[in-house]
Structure formats: C-alpha cells, structure tokens
Tab-separated table of C-alpha atoms in Angstrom:
chain	number	residue	atom	x	y	z
A	22	UNK	CA	20.593	95.509	4.625
A	23	UNK	CA	20.723	95.374	8.563
A	24	UNK	CA	17.258	94.069	8.319
A	25	UNK	CA	17.340	91.294	6.200
A	26	UNK	CA	20.374	89.324	8.338
A	27	UNK	CA	18.483	89.713	11.669
A	28	UNK	CA	15.842	87.702	9.846
A	29	UNK	CA	17.877	84.899	9.516
A	30	UNK	CA	17.862	83.835	13.635
A	31	UNK	CA	14.331	84.584	13.988
A	32	UNK	CA	13.415	81.809	11.943
A	33	UNK	CA	16.006	79.598	13.044
A	34	UNK	CA	14.136	80.435	16.602
A	35	UNK	CA	10.947	79.780	15.367
A	36	UNK	CA	11.421	76.258	14.246
A	37	UNK	CA	13.521	75.444	17.226
A	38	UNK	CA	10.307	75.998	19.312
A	39	UNK	CA	7.719	74.022	16.628
A	40	UNK	CA	10.230	71.216	15.413
A	41	UNK	CA	8.568	68.560	17.634
A	42	UNK	CA	5.572	68.373	14.570
A	43	UNK	CA	8.248	66.870	12.305
A	44	UNK	CA	8.648	63.489	14.458
A	45	UNK	CA	5.459	61.055	14.466
A	46	UNK	CA	3.697	60.061	18.044
A	47	UNK	CA	5.135	57.173	19.828
A	48	UNK	CA	3.296	54.138	19.182
A	49	UNK	CA	1.463	52.315	21.661
A	50	UNK	CA	3.187	48.531	22.546
A	51	UNK	CA	1.445	45.658	21.983
A	52	UNK	CA	1.345	42.479	24.153
A	53	UNK	CA	3.209	39.331	23.119
A	54	UNK	CA	1.327	36.787	21.774
A	55	UNK	CA	0.365	33.600	23.854
A	56	UNK	CA	0.752	30.377	22.728
A	57	UNK	CA	-0.546	27.151	24.595
A	58	UNK	CA	1.649	24.836	25.699
A	59	UNK	CA	1.086	21.096	24.252
A	60	UNK	CA	1.652	17.991	26.318
A	61	UNK	CA	5.270	16.407	26.276
A	62	UNK	CA	4.768	12.958	24.749
A	63	UNK	CA	7.320	9.839	25.271
A	64	UNK	CA	8.276	6.833	23.292
A	65	UNK	CA	8.075	4.167	25.410
A	66	UNK	CA	8.822	0.725	26.084
A	67	UNK	CA	7.241	-1.514	28.079
A	68	UNK	CA	8.782	-4.167	29.965
A	69	UNK	CA	7.534	-7.798	29.937
A	70	UNK	CA	8.133	-11.196	31.276
A	71	UNK	CA	9.316	-14.014	29.181
A	72	UNK	CA	12.363	-16.709	28.676
A	73	UNK	CA	15.690	-15.431	27.976
A	74	UNK	CA	18.665	-17.259	26.965
A	75	UNK	CA	22.037	-16.276	27.045
A	76	UNK	CA	23.594	-18.486	23.839
A	77	UNK	CA	27.120	-18.050	22.472
A	78	UNK	CA	27.176	-18.899	18.325
A	79	UNK	CA	30.229	-19.431	16.263
A	80	UNK	CA	31.133	-20.860	12.691
A	81	UNK	CA	33.400	-23.827	11.881
A	82	UNK	CA	33.257	-26.149	9.011
A	83	UNK	CA	31.738	-29.749	8.559
A	84	UNK	CA	34.799	-32.678	8.258
A	85	UNK	CA	35.990	-36.126	8.732
A	86	UNK	CA	37.674	-37.882	11.044
A	87	UNK	CA	39.258	-39.835	8.243
A	88	UNK	CA	39.729	-38.464	5.006
A	89	UNK	CA	42.628	-39.067	2.186
A	90	UNK	CA	43.410	-36.202	-0.668
A	91	UNK	CA	44.783	-37.717	-3.744
A	92	UNK	CA	46.693	-35.347	-5.714
A	93	UNK	CA	49.904	-35.797	-8.321
A	94	UNK	CA	53.111	-34.876	-7.308
A	95	UNK	CA	54.531	-33.567	-10.497
A	96	UNK	CA	53.160	-31.017	-13.171
A	97	UNK	CA	53.323	-30.792	-16.228
A	98	UNK	CA	51.234	-34.325	-17.232
A	99	UNK	CA	47.856	-33.782	-19.112
A	100	UNK	CA	45.027	-35.743	-17.517
A	101	UNK	CA	43.809	-39.087	-19.046
A	102	UNK	CA	40.915	-39.478	-16.993
A	103	UNK	CA	38.948	-39.452	-13.192
A	104	UNK	CA	37.597	-42.644	-12.681
A	105	UNK	CA	35.484	-41.804	-9.841
A	106	UNK	CA	32.672	-39.435	-9.337
A	107	UNK	CA	31.397	-37.759	-5.730
A	108	UNK	CA	29.200	-40.398	-3.988
A	109	UNK	CA	30.871	-43.056	-5.237
A	110	UNK	CA	31.912	-45.766	-2.916
A	111	UNK	CA	35.981	-46.585	-3.474
A	112	UNK	CA	37.890	-49.096	-2.114
A	113	UNK	CA	41.670	-48.782	-0.393
A	114	UNK	CA	43.788	-49.249	-3.633
A	115	UNK	CA	41.295	-48.474	-6.338
A	116	UNK	CA	42.698	-46.482	-9.099
A	117	UNK	CA	41.248	-42.447	-9.137
A	118	UNK	CA	42.696	-41.031	-11.930
A	119	UNK	CA	45.719	-41.288	-14.545
A	120	UNK	CA	47.602	-38.662	-16.385
A	121	UNK	CA	48.211	-39.500	-20.204
A	122	UNK	CA	51.692	-41.078	-20.617
A	123	UNK	CA	52.265	-41.987	-24.294
A	124	UNK	CA	54.406	-44.330	-24.907
A	125	UNK	CA	55.560	-44.599	-21.368
A	126	UNK	CA	53.563	-47.832	-20.771
A	127	UNK	CA	55.118	-49.590	-23.936
A	128	UNK	CA	58.635	-48.506	-23.071
A	129	UNK	CA	58.647	-50.120	-19.645
A	130	UNK	CA	57.295	-53.184	-20.689
A	131	UNK	CA	60.613	-52.596	-23.308
A	132	UNK	CA	62.909	-51.738	-20.827
A	133	UNK	CA	61.588	-55.025	-18.889
A	134	UNK	CA	62.808	-57.254	-21.273
A	135	UNK	CA	65.996	-55.434	-21.676
A	136	UNK	CA	67.328	-56.003	-17.861
A	137	UNK	CA	66.376	-59.426	-18.346
A	138	UNK	CA	68.467	-59.759	-20.944
A	139	UNK	CA	71.357	-57.859	-19.271
A	140	UNK	CA	71.369	-59.858	-16.156
A	141	UNK	CA	72.259	-62.890	-18.102
A	142	UNK	CA	75.589	-61.199	-18.962
A	143	UNK	CA	76.362	-58.816	-16.204
A	144	UNK	CA	78.813	-61.614	-14.433
A	145	UNK	CA	80.790	-61.690	-17.684
A	146	UNK	CA	82.750	-58.620	-17.138
A	147	UNK	CA	82.745	-54.939	-15.386
A	148	UNK	CA	81.596	-53.479	-18.805
A	149	UNK	CA	78.486	-56.081	-18.565
A	150	UNK	CA	77.856	-55.471	-15.111
A	151	UNK	CA	77.699	-52.030	-15.024
A	152	UNK	CA	75.371	-51.901	-18.401
A	153	UNK	CA	72.913	-54.381	-16.283
A	154	UNK	CA	72.822	-51.635	-13.352
A	155	UNK	CA	72.278	-48.625	-15.848
A	156	UNK	CA	69.101	-50.623	-17.558
A	157	UNK	CA	67.764	-51.287	-14.043
A	158	UNK	CA	68.350	-47.295	-13.400
A	159	UNK	CA	66.231	-47.085	-16.602
A	160	UNK	CA	63.426	-49.163	-15.569
A	161	UNK	CA	63.186	-48.005	-12.343
A	162	UNK	CA	62.678	-44.181	-13.714
A	163	UNK	CA	60.123	-45.852	-15.950
A	164	UNK	CA	58.423	-47.346	-12.900
A	165	UNK	CA	58.915	-44.138	-11.141
A	166	UNK	CA	56.995	-42.090	-13.920
A	167	UNK	CA	54.198	-44.262	-14.408
A	168	UNK	CA	53.721	-44.502	-10.579
A	169	UNK	CA	53.562	-40.686	-10.187
A	170	UNK	CA	51.307	-40.711	-13.054
A	171	UNK	CA	48.508	-42.939	-11.189
A	172	UNK	CA	46.453	-41.866	-8.287
A	173	UNK	CA	44.909	-44.765	-5.525
A	174	UNK	CA	42.774	-44.396	-3.174
A	175	UNK	CA	44.457	-44.442	0.407
A	176	UNK	CA	41.837	-45.681	2.282
A	177	UNK	CA	38.336	-47.140	1.827
A	178	UNK	CA	35.120	-44.992	1.879
A	179	UNK	CA	33.434	-42.462	-0.393
A	180	UNK	CA	34.265	-39.604	-2.555
A	181	UNK	CA	33.571	-36.032	-1.660
A	182	UNK	CA	34.991	-34.052	-4.178
A	183	UNK	CA	36.462	-34.372	-7.845
A	184	UNK	CA	38.223	-31.495	-9.421
A	185	UNK	CA	36.347	-30.159	-12.480
A	186	UNK	CA	39.253	-31.532	-14.930
A	187	UNK	CA	38.644	-33.004	-18.560
A	188	UNK	CA	40.703	-35.078	-20.425
A	189	UNK	CA	43.773	-33.352	-22.177
A	190	UNK	CA	43.564	-30.392	-19.285
A	191	UNK	CA	47.048	-30.063	-17.957
A	192	UNK	CA	47.379	-30.797	-13.941
A	193	UNK	CA	49.360	-28.975	-11.181
A	194	UNK	CA	51.473	-30.815	-8.409
A	195	UNK	CA	50.123	-31.522	-5.448
A	196	UNK	CA	46.114	-29.942	-6.263
A	197	UNK	CA	44.021	-32.015	-5.115
A	198	UNK	CA	41.899	-34.140	-7.892
A	199	UNK	CA	40.116	-36.646	-5.707
A	200	UNK	CA	38.840	-36.431	-1.831
A	201	UNK	CA	37.682	-39.042	-0.151
A	202	UNK	CA	35.772	-39.638	3.055
A	203	UNK	CA	34.396	-41.868	5.924
A	204	UNK	CA	30.723	-40.754	5.793
A	205	UNK	CA	29.894	-41.730	9.385
A	206	UNK	CA	32.703	-39.772	10.926
A	207	UNK	CA	31.332	-36.396	10.413
A	208	UNK	CA	32.187	-33.527	12.931
A	209	UNK	CA	32.330	-29.786	12.967
A	210	UNK	CA	35.666	-28.038	13.337
A	211	UNK	CA	35.705	-24.688	14.376
A	212	UNK	CA	39.138	-22.868	15.095
A	213	UNK	CA	39.616	-19.366	16.583
A	214	UNK	CA	41.216	-17.273	19.156
A	215	UNK	CA	38.478	-16.974	21.690
A	216	UNK	CA	37.795	-20.324	22.319
A	217	UNK	CA	37.072	-20.540	25.842
A	218	UNK	CA	33.265	-19.788	25.684
A	219	UNK	CA	32.764	-23.586	24.748
A	220	UNK	CA	33.011	-26.177	27.174
A	221	UNK	CA	33.565	-29.846	27.447
A	222	UNK	CA	30.530	-32.035	26.713
A	223	UNK	CA	28.157	-28.762	26.599
A	224	UNK	CA	25.103	-29.488	24.320
A	225	UNK	CA	24.878	-27.328	20.821
A	226	UNK	CA	22.931	-26.798	18.058
A	227	UNK	CA	24.600	-27.293	14.974
A	228	UNK	CA	23.133	-25.885	11.812
A	229	UNK	CA	24.359	-26.917	8.427
A	230	UNK	CA	22.844	-25.942	5.202
A	231	UNK	CA	19.535	-24.759	7.068
A	232	UNK	CA	18.907	-28.130	8.897
A	233	UNK	CA	19.676	-27.865	12.777
A	234	UNK	CA	21.542	-31.324	14.628
A	235	UNK	CA	22.009	-31.988	18.086
A	236	UNK	CA	25.278	-32.179	19.018
A	237	UNK	CA	28.030	-31.468	22.138
A	238	UNK	CA	31.491	-30.448	22.297
A	239	UNK	CA	33.648	-33.239	22.170
A	240	UNK	CA	37.489	-31.764	22.498
A	241	UNK	CA	38.557	-28.541	23.268
A	242	UNK	CA	42.308	-27.385	23.026
A	243	UNK	CA	42.972	-29.032	25.750
A	244	UNK	CA	40.758	-31.735	26.855
A	245	UNK	CA	38.594	-34.532	24.912
A	246	UNK	CA	36.286	-36.973	25.369
A	247	UNK	CA	37.688	-39.958	26.820
A	248	UNK	CA	38.870	-42.601	24.074
A	249	UNK	CA	37.039	-40.526	21.590
A	250	UNK	CA	40.044	-39.469	19.610
A	251	UNK	CA	42.361	-42.542	20.201
A	252	UNK	CA	42.338	-43.757	16.523
A	253	UNK	CA	43.432	-40.437	15.147
A	254	UNK	CA	46.251	-39.318	16.914
A	255	UNK	CA	46.435	-36.276	14.547
A	256	UNK	CA	42.948	-35.069	15.884
A	257	UNK	CA	44.027	-35.867	19.820
A	258	UNK	CA	47.332	-33.709	19.190
A	259	UNK	CA	45.193	-30.817	17.766
A	260	UNK	CA	45.783	-27.850	20.212
A	261	UNK	CA	43.918	-24.644	18.607
A	262	UNK	CA	40.424	-26.075	17.730
A	263	UNK	CA	37.224	-26.796	19.110
A	264	UNK	CA	35.019	-30.340	17.913
A	265	UNK	CA	31.692	-30.855	17.987
A	266	UNK	CA	30.299	-34.273	17.683
A	267	UNK	CA	26.813	-34.772	16.393
A	268	UNK	CA	24.085	-37.106	18.003
A	269	UNK	CA	21.995	-38.925	16.130
A	270	UNK	CA	21.513	-37.879	12.254
A	271	UNK	CA	24.456	-36.424	10.366
A	272	UNK	CA	24.761	-34.226	7.468
A	273	UNK	CA	25.066	-35.778	3.975
A	274	UNK	CA	28.771	-36.281	3.110
A	275	UNK	CA	28.414	-34.022	0.392
A	276	UNK	CA	28.702	-31.344	3.621
A	277	UNK	CA	31.767	-31.976	3.697
A	278	UNK	CA	34.001	-28.494	3.908
A	279	UNK	CA	30.261	-26.911	4.248
A	280	UNK	CA	30.137	-23.706	7.040
A	281	UNK	CA	28.150	-25.085	9.750
A	282	UNK	CA	27.045	-22.493	12.724
A	283	UNK	CA	27.877	-23.819	15.952
A	284	UNK	CA	25.246	-22.310	19.081
A	285	UNK	CA	26.265	-23.333	22.788
A	286	UNK	CA	23.274	-22.512	25.410
A	287	UNK	CA	24.614	-21.250	28.312
A	288	UNK	CA	21.609	-19.717	30.802
A	289	UNK	CA	18.108	-19.442	30.452
A	290	UNK	CA	15.996	-17.864	32.768
A	291	UNK	CA	11.932	-18.093	32.548
A	292	UNK	CA	9.735	-15.738	33.482
A	293	UNK	CA	12.187	-13.146	33.539
A	294	UNK	CA	11.403	-9.259	33.644
A	295	UNK	CA	13.293	-8.310	29.916
A	296	UNK	CA	13.820	-4.944	27.915
A	297	UNK	CA	15.924	-4.090	25.229
A	298	UNK	CA	19.308	-4.259	26.034
A	299	UNK	CA	20.133	-0.298	24.772
A	300	UNK	CA	17.956	1.324	27.051
A	301	UNK	CA	20.139	0.567	29.619
A	302	UNK	CA	22.213	3.367	30.577
A	303	UNK	CA	25.476	3.385	32.541
A	304	UNK	CA	27.170	5.627	34.490
A	305	UNK	CA	29.906	4.328	36.280
A	306	UNK	CA	29.510	1.107	38.347
A	307	UNK	CA	25.972	2.594	38.215
A	308	UNK	CA	23.150	0.713	35.725
A	309	UNK	CA	20.104	2.262	35.237
A	310	UNK	CA	16.600	3.370	32.891
A	311	UNK	CA	14.722	6.255	32.399
A	312	UNK	CA	10.703	5.042	33.407
A	313	UNK	CA	7.479	6.636	33.024
A	314	UNK	CA	5.904	6.906	36.702
A	315	UNK	CA	2.283	6.649	36.822
A	316	UNK	CA	1.605	10.520	37.086
A	317	UNK	CA	3.213	10.258	33.312
A	318	UNK	CA	6.444	11.650	34.493
A	319	UNK	CA	10.022	10.966	34.042
A	320	UNK	CA	12.279	8.958	36.560
A	321	UNK	CA	15.424	7.601	36.747
A	322	UNK	CA	15.658	4.214	38.427
A	323	UNK	CA	18.674	2.022	39.319
A	324	UNK	CA	18.403	-1.789	38.026
A	325	UNK	CA	20.685	-4.944	38.273
A	326	UNK	CA	20.811	-6.474	35.528
A	327	UNK	CA	20.931	-10.609	34.720
A	328	UNK	CA	21.388	-12.487	31.588
A	329	UNK	CA	22.381	-10.546	28.409
A	330	UNK	CA	22.164	-11.620	25.022
A	331	UNK	CA	22.994	-9.745	21.574
A	332	UNK	CA	19.328	-7.527	21.864
A	333	UNK	CA	17.675	-8.084	25.244
A	334	UNK	CA	18.495	-8.020	29.012
A	335	UNK	CA	16.994	-9.330	32.052
A	336	UNK	CA	16.314	-7.037	34.974
A	337	UNK	CA	16.230	-8.668	38.352
A	338	UNK	CA	15.135	-5.550	40.581
A	339	UNK	CA	14.626	-2.234	39.611
A	340	UNK	CA	11.532	-2.578	37.130
A	341	UNK	CA	8.180	-5.149	37.303
A	342	UNK	CA	6.580	-6.382	34.159
A	343	UNK	CA	4.211	-3.870	32.488
A	344	UNK	CA	6.470	-0.665	33.271
A	345	UNK	CA	6.926	1.684	30.670
A	346	UNK	CA	10.605	2.597	29.778
A	347	UNK	CA	11.450	5.736	28.179
A	348	UNK	CA	13.064	5.279	24.516
A	349	UNK	CA	13.035	9.189	24.051
C-alpha cells in the first residue's frame, strides 16, 4: 500500500516536465496588406465671365383706374335677366340686369293713379290729407323696390365680368353681378409690406398671361408722377401700394384681376466674373471660396462680392474667369 501512493507524485512531476508538448507552437505574424492610395478628385465649378443682373420681382393685379361694380342692394330677389355680356361696350345709365318683380310694375302704375285721385280731395279735410300722404308713401315704396330691382351702368366703358347666374336664380345683396371698366386705363397694383425695392419712374417689365409688356413705376406709397392721378383721387390717396403703368401696348380688358409679375432691373454688370452663389462661404466678416491651385491642391482665397441675385454672385476680386472653385 505504501508504494502505491508514492507513485502519484512521481507521475505529476513527470507531467510538469513534459507539459509543453500539449500547446501548439507560436505562429509567425504576417505583414499587414498594402493598399495603393488613389488620387483624390474634387467636383468643381469654373468661374466664368458673363453679364449679371440684379433684379427684384413682385406680383400684383391688373386693374383699371375707372371701374364700376353693379350689385343689387337687397337679398331675396330672383334674377330676371342679365342684359350684357363680357366684352360689350355700354353707356352710362344703360340697363345691365334686372330682378323678377312679378306684378310690382302693375301695382306701381295703379298706385300712381290712386295718388292722383287722392290729390283731388287732399284739401277737403284732415282725413283726406292723411289719406293722400299714405298713398304717396305707398307709391314711394313701390318706386324704391322697382329701382332696387334694376342695375344701371354707373359709367361708360366695357363689360369685363358678368356673374354666372341664370334667370330664376336667387340673388345675394352686394354680390357683383356686372363689372364695367375703362379698357384704355389699365395698370398694375402691387400691395405689400415691403415696397421700398421699387423707386418712382424706374423701368419694369410686366408679365401678364405669359406676355411681357414694358412699363414704369408710376406711384409709390409716398409719391407719384405729377398729375397722373389728379382725376382719380381715390388712387392718389392710396398709401399702401405701388402702381405700374404700361408703356405702349396694354393687355386685353379681360386681364382685369389677372395676376401680373413686375420685374425691376436694379443693376447690370457686363463681363463680370460669376460663380454659383452658394459657393461663397462666410466666416464673420470674411467671405471666401475654396479653389484648386495649379497643382490641383485645395486652397482658400478671400473674395469681394458684387452683385448677387437668386442664383449667382459676382466676384469683384479674388477670382478670375477660368478658376476652378471646389464644390465638394
């Protein structure tokens, strides 16, 4: 028994001396792979010489210095007929439209006779006098209702609008049924909180329905061309709008109420060095662009900017035509 237990330490010692044979040999480290460095390429914009324009644009509406809107003063009536159509010339006082008043015209004629008869007895007694006044009041009411049932042209001119109403349709009070304008006195009215960009007498291009017309600023909120609006005091008193008159040709009368774009040229520089506006960077008061030098290396250069419009910037110094400006 004694020899059996002594064998265990001997085996353990043998294992400790030969234990390195249970682990693999250390592997040799491989060198890291090498990757060829590709040339860096940049997207660029080439500065070029061209004409640059600084302009300002606004939108107004074509209107007329003289216009008349015909509307019934009371609701509840039924349309009898509109007697005019768009494009038709009318004279002041001409009947434009009428309501269906039923037997009112007959009642009016009869009441005229009743008043004539009552007048014969008005001096006989107090009762007869009162009866005469009552009949006169009835006649006046019939006359008022007849007058309110008819629309007459308040000026001579051309019909530019008629409401799309058919006989028998209900009429709303103060709803414009017919509009008459002076077709020779059209202009553009522009109302905004920012009106200082347009100066009196400056030239503009007016675009209506895709057609361009020459024009000029005839009125600002504070001043107007001398004498131009003397006959139109309601226009002269306007302190919230800019007016533009047409030079020569004017749009058709049906353009009344149509949107009109007004473009004013502020500055024009020929042979300017121009780049895309978003390429100019700002750092405080500094303005700069990034270019590629003769060795195709990126380089920041300070620039002085001139005219700027919605998409382009003029470079007064720092760049020459042909320089490559880095986009990214």
